Short mmCIF file of C-alpha atoms and ligand atoms in Angstrom, two decimals:
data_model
loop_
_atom_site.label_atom_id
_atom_site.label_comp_id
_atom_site.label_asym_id
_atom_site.label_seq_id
_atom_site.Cartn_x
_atom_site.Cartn_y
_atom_site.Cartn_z
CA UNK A 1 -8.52 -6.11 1.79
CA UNK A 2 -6.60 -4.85 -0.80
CA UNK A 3 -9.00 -3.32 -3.48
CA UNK A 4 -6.93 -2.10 -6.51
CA UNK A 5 -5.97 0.84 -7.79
CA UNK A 6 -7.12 3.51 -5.28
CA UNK A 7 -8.10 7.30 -6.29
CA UNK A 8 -9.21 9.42 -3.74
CA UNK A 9 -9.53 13.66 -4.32
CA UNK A 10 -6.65 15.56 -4.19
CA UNK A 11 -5.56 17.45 -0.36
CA UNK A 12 -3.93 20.98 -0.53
CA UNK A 13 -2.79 22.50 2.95
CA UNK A 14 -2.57 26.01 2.57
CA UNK A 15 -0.31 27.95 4.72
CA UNK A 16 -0.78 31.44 5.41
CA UNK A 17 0.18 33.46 8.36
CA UNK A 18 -2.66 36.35 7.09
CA UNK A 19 -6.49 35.40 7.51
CA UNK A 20 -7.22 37.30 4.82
CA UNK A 21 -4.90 35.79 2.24
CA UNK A 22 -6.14 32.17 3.55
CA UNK A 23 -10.10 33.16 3.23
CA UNK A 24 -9.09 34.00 -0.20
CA UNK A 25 -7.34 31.64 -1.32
CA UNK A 26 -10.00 28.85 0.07
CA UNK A 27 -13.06 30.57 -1.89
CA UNK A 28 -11.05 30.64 -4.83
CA UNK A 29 -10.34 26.76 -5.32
CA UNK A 30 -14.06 25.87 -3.09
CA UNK A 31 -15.07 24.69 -7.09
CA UNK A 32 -11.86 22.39 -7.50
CA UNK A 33 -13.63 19.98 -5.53
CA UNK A 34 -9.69 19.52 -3.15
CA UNK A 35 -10.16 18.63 0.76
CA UNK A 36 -8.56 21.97 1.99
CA UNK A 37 -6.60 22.48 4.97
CA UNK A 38 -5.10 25.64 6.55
CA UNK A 39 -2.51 26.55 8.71
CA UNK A 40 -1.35 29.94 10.23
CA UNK A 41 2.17 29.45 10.35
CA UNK A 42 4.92 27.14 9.84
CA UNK A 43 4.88 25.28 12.82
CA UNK A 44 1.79 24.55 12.21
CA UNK A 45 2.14 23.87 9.03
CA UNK A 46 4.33 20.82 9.53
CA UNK A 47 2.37 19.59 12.58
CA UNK A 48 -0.28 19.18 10.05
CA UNK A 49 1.51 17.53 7.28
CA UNK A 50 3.35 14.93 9.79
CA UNK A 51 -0.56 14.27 11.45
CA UNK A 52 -2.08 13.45 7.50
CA UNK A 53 0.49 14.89 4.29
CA UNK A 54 -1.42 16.66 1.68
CA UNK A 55 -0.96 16.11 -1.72
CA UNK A 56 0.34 19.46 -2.54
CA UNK A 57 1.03 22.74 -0.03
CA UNK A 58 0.82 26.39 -1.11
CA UNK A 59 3.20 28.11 0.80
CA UNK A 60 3.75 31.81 2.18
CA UNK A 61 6.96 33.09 2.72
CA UNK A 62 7.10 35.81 5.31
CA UNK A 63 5.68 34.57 7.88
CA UNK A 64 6.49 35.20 11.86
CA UNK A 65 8.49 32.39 13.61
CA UNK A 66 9.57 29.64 11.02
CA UNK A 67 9.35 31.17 7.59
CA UNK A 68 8.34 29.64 4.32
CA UNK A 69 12.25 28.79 3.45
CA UNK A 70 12.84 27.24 6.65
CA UNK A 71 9.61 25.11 6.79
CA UNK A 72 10.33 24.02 2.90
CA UNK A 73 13.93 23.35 4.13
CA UNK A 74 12.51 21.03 6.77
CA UNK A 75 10.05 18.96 4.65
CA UNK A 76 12.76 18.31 1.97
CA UNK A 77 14.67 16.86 4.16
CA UNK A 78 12.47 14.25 5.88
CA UNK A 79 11.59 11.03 4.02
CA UNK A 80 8.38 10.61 4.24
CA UNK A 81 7.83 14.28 3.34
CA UNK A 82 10.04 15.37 0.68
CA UNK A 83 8.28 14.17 -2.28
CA UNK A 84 4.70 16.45 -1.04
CA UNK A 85 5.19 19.47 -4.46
CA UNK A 86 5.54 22.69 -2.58
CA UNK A 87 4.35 25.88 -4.21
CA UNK A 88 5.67 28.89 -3.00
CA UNK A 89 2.83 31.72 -3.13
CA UNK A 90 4.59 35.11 -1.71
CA UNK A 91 4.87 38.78 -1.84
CA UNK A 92 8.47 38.58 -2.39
CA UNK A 93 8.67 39.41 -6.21
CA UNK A 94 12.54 39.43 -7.05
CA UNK A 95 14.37 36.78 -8.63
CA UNK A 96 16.71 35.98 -5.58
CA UNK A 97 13.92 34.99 -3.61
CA UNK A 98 12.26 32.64 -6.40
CA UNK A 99 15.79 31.28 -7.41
CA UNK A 100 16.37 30.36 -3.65
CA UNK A 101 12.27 29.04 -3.32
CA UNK A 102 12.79 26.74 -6.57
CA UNK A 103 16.80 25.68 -5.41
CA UNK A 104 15.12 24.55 -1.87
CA UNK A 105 12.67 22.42 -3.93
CA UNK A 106 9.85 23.79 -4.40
CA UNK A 107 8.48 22.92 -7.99
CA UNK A 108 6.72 26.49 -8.75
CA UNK A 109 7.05 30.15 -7.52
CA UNK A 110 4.05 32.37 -7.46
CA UNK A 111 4.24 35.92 -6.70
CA UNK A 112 1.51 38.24 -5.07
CA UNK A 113 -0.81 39.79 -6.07
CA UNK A 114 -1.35 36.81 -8.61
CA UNK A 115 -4.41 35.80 -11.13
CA UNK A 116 -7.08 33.12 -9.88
CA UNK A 117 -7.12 31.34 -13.10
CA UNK A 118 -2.70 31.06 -13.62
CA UNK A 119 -2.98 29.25 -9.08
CA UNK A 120 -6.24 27.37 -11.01
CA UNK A 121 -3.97 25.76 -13.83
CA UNK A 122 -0.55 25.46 -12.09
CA UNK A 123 -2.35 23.63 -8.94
CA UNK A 124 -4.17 21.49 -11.78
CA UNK A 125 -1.27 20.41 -13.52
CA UNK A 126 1.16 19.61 -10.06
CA UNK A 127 -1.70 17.59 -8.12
CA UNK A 128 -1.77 15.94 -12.26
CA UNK A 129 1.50 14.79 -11.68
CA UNK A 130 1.18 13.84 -8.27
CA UNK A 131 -1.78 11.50 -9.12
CA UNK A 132 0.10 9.89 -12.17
CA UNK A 133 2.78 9.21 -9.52
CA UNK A 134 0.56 7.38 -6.89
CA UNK A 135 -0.85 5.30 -9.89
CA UNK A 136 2.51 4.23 -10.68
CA UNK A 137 3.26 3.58 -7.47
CA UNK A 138 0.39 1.12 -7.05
CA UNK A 139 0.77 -0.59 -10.13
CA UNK A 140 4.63 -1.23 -9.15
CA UNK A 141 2.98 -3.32 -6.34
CA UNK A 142 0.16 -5.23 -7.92
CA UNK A 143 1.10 -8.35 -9.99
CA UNK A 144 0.18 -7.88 -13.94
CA UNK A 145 -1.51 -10.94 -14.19
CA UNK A 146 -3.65 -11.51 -11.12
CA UNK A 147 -4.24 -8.20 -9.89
CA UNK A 148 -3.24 -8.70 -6.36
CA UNK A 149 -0.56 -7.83 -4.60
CA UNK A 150 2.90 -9.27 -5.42
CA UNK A 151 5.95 -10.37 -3.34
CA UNK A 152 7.05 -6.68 -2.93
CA UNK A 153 3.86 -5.32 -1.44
CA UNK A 154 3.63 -8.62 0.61
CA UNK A 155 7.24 -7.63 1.84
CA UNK A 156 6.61 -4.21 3.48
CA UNK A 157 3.23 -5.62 4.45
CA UNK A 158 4.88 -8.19 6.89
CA UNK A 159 7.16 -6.16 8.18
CA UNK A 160 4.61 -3.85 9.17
CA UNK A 161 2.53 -6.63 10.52
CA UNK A 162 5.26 -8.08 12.25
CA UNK A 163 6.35 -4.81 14.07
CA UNK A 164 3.23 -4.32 14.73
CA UNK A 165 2.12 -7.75 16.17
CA UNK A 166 5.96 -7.18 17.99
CA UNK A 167 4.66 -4.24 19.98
CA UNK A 168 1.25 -4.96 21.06
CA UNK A 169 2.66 -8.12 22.77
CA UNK A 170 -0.40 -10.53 22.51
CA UNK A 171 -1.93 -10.25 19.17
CA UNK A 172 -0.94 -13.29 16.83
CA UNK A 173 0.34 -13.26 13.53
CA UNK A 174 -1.02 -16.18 11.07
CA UNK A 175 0.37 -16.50 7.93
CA UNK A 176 0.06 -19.17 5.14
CA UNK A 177 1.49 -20.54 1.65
CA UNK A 178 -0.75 -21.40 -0.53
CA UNK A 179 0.16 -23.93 -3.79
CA UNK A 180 -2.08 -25.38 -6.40
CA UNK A 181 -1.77 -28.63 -6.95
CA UNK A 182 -0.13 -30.46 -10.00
CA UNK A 183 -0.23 -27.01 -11.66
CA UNK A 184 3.36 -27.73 -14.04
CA UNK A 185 0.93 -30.96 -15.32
CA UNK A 186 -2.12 -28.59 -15.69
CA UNK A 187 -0.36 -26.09 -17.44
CA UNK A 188 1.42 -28.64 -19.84
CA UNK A 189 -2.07 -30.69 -20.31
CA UNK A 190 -4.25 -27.50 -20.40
CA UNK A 191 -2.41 -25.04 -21.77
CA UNK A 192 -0.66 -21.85 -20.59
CA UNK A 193 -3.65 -19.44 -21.36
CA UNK A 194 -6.03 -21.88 -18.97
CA UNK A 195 -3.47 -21.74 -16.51
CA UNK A 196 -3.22 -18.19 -16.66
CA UNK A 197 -6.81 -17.99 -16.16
CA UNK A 198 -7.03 -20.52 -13.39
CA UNK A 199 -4.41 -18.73 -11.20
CA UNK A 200 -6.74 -15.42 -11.89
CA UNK A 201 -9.87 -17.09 -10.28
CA UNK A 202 -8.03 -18.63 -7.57
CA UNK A 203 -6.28 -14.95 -6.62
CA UNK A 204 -10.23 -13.76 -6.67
CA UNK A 205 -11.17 -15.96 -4.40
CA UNK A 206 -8.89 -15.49 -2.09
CA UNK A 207 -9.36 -12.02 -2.14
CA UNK A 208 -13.38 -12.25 -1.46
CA UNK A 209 -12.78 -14.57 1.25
CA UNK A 210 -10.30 -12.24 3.04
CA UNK A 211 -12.29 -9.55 3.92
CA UNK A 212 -11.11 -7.68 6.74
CA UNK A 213 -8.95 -4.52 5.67
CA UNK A 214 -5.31 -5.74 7.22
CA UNK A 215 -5.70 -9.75 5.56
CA UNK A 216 -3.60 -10.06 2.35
CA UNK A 217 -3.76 -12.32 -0.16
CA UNK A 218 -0.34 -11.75 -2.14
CA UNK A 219 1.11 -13.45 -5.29
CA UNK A 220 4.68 -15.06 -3.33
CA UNK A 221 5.75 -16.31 -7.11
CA UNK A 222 4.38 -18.95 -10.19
CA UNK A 223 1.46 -20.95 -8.87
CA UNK A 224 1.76 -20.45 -4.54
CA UNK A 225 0.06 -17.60 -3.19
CA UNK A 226 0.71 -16.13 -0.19
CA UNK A 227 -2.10 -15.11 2.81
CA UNK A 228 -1.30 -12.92 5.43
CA UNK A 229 -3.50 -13.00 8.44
CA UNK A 230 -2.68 -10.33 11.13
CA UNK A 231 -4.26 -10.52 15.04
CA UNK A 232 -6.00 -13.82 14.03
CA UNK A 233 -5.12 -16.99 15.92
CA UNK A 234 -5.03 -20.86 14.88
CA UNK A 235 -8.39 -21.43 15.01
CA UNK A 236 -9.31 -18.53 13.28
CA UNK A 237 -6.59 -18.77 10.75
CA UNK A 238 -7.30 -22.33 9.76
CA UNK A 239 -10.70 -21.86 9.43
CA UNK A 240 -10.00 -19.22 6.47
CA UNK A 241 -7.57 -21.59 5.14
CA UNK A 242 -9.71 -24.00 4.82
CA UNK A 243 -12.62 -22.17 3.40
CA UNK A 244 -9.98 -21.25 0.75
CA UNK A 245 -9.64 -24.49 -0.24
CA UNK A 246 -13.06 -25.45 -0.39
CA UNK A 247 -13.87 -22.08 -2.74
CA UNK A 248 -11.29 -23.17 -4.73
CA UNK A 249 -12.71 -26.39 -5.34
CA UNK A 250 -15.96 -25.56 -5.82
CA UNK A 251 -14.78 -23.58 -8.66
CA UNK A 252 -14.49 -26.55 -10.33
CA UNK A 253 -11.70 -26.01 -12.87
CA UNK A 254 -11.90 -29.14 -15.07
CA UNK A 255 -8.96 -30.79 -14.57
CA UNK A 256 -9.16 -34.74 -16.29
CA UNK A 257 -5.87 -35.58 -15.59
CA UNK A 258 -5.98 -34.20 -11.63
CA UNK A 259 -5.10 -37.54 -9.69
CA UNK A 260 -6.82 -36.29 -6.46
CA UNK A 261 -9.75 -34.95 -7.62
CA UNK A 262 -11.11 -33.90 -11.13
CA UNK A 263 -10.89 -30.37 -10.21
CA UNK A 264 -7.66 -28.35 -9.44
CA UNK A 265 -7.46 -27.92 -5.96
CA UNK A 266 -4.96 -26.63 -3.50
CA UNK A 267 -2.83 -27.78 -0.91
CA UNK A 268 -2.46 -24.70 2.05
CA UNK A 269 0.51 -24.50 4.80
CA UNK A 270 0.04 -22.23 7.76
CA UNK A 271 1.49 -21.33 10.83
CA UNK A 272 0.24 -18.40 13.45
CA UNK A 273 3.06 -17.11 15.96
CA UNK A 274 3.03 -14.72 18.70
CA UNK A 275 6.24 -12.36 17.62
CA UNK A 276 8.91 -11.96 19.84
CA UNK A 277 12.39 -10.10 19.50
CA UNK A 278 13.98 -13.19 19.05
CA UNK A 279 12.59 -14.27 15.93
CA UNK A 280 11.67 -12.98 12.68
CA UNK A 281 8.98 -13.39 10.38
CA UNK A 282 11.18 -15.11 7.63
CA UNK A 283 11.07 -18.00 9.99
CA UNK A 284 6.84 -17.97 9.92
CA UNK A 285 7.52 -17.84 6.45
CA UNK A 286 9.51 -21.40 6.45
CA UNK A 287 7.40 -22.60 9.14
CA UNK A 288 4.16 -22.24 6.64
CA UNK A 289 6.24 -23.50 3.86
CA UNK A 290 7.57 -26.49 5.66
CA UNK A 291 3.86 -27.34 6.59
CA UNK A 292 2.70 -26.76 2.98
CA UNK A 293 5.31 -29.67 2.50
CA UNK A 294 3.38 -31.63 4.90
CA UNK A 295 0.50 -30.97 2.70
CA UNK A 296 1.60 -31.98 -0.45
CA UNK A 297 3.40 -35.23 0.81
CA UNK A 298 0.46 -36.08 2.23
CA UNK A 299 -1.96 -36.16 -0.70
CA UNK A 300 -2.49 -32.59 -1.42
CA UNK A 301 -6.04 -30.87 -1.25
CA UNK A 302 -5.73 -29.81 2.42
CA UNK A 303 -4.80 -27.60 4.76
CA UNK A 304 -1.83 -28.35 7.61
CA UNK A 305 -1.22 -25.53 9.97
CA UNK A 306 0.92 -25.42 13.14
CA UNK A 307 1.52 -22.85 15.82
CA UNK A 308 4.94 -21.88 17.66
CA UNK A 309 6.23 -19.37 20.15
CA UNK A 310 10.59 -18.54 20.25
CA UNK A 311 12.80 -21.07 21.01
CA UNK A 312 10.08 -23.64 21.16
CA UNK A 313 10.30 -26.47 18.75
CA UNK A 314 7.01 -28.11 17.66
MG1 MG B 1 2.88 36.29 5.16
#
């Protein structure tokens, strides 16, 4: 389940090819409450930040085998490892070195023998920056109003899904459309502020009722919702669905005007696929949606939910 804005402690690999220096510099931040990590050498080094990337890496320079340059060369040029802020912390104290240390990347240059209190501050104020980043970077996937995910978060979370679903072979892949009902009417009857504040508890509920880690309930856009349901078949599937529905009902949002009930309810399409390299998940997503059709032409308030493998037409 998606929980919000996350904030964990800040990781620092250091990477040191003397014992010494590493002892050191560990004892010195033990009080800055970081998860530390050490590594003798460079290979190491980027072993460790492929296996888990730290937040931030002090780096040594001379070091035997691949040398501080090389392995900040390296981890500048790989995706998923050239935004980690590099801090070179070296012996080599002329300004060639620390122009070529800060031209590589790295965003600070300390030389040996330094002061505890100036690697304190400067590690302070990068893993600052780092953190304001990640914030940003979560709120750029929530949606303002609801707090849950939005479409682009949903996005990379069903591609993942679906590649994931793709390779183990046998683990299905249920996803679903939610819409509430009549919601234009309830919003012109009502008001904008109590629609605003009905599409708030609905996202909530969702969002207790999906519990396990990789199930998603995702704003897809204006009053449908989208719920994404990995390694869980039909059965399974539906039977969230349809809890859904009755949670939102028993919210009982007043709703005079509602022709199928006095409440706002919600009408839920769904569809669970095995994936196969045929197909792609943009047709789940039409499958759901054409079902969530079936719902609403139907007499809304329910769930409809179908299954389908490639090439097979229900
Ligand atoms: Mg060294």
């Amino acid at each position: 389940m998606f929980s919000g804005i996350q904030d964990t402690s800040s990781s620092v690999l250091i990477v040191d090819d003397a014992p010494d220096n590493l002892d050191l510099l560990q004892r010195l931040l033990a009080d800055e409450a970081y998860e530390i990590r050490v590594a003798p050498n460079g290979e190491f080094a980027l072993r460790a930040v492929e296996a888990n990337p730290p937040d931030l890496i002090l780096l040594d320079i001379h070091m035997p085998g691949l040398d501080g340059f090389e392995v900040c060369k390296l981890l500048k040029s790989n995706d998923r490892t050239r935004d980690i802020p590099i801090i070179f912390l070296t012996a080599l104290n002329n300004p060639e070195d620390e122009g070529r240390g800060l031209t590589l990347g790295a965003v600070d240059y300390i030389t040996k023998p330094f002061q505890a209190e100036i690697i304190k501050a400067r590690l302070r104020t990068h893993l600052k920056y780092v953190h304001q980043r990640n914030l940003l970077e979560q709120l750029a996937k929530l949606d303002p109003l609801t707090e849950i995910p939005n479409r682009r978060f949903l996005d990379e979370q069903l591609e993942n899904e679906w590649s994931r679903s793709l390779r183990s072979g046998s683990r299905p892949l249920s996803v679903a459309i939610l819409d509430v009902d009549f919601f234009k009417k309830y919003n012109d009857s009502m008001g904008h502020l109590m629609g605003d504040k009905a599409l708030i508890a609905i996202a909530r509920t969702m969002t207790q009722i999906l519990s396990r880690p990789a199930d998603l309930a995702a704003r897809f856009g204006g009053e449908e919702f989208f719920i994404l349901l990995p390694d869980t078949d039909q059965a399974g599937a539906e039977m969230i669905a349809e809890h859904i529905r009755k949670e939102v009902g028993a919210l009982a949002i007043a709703y005079p005007d509602a022709s199928v009930t006095h409440h706002l309810s919600v009408s839920i399409g769904g569809t669970t696929a095995l994936p196969s390299p045929g197909i792609g998940y943009n047709e789940l997503i039409e499958r759901a949606d054409a079902n969530l059709y079936k719902a609403k032409n139907s007499g809304r308030n329910r769930v409809i939910w179908s299954s389908f493998l490639a090439g097979e037409d229900e």
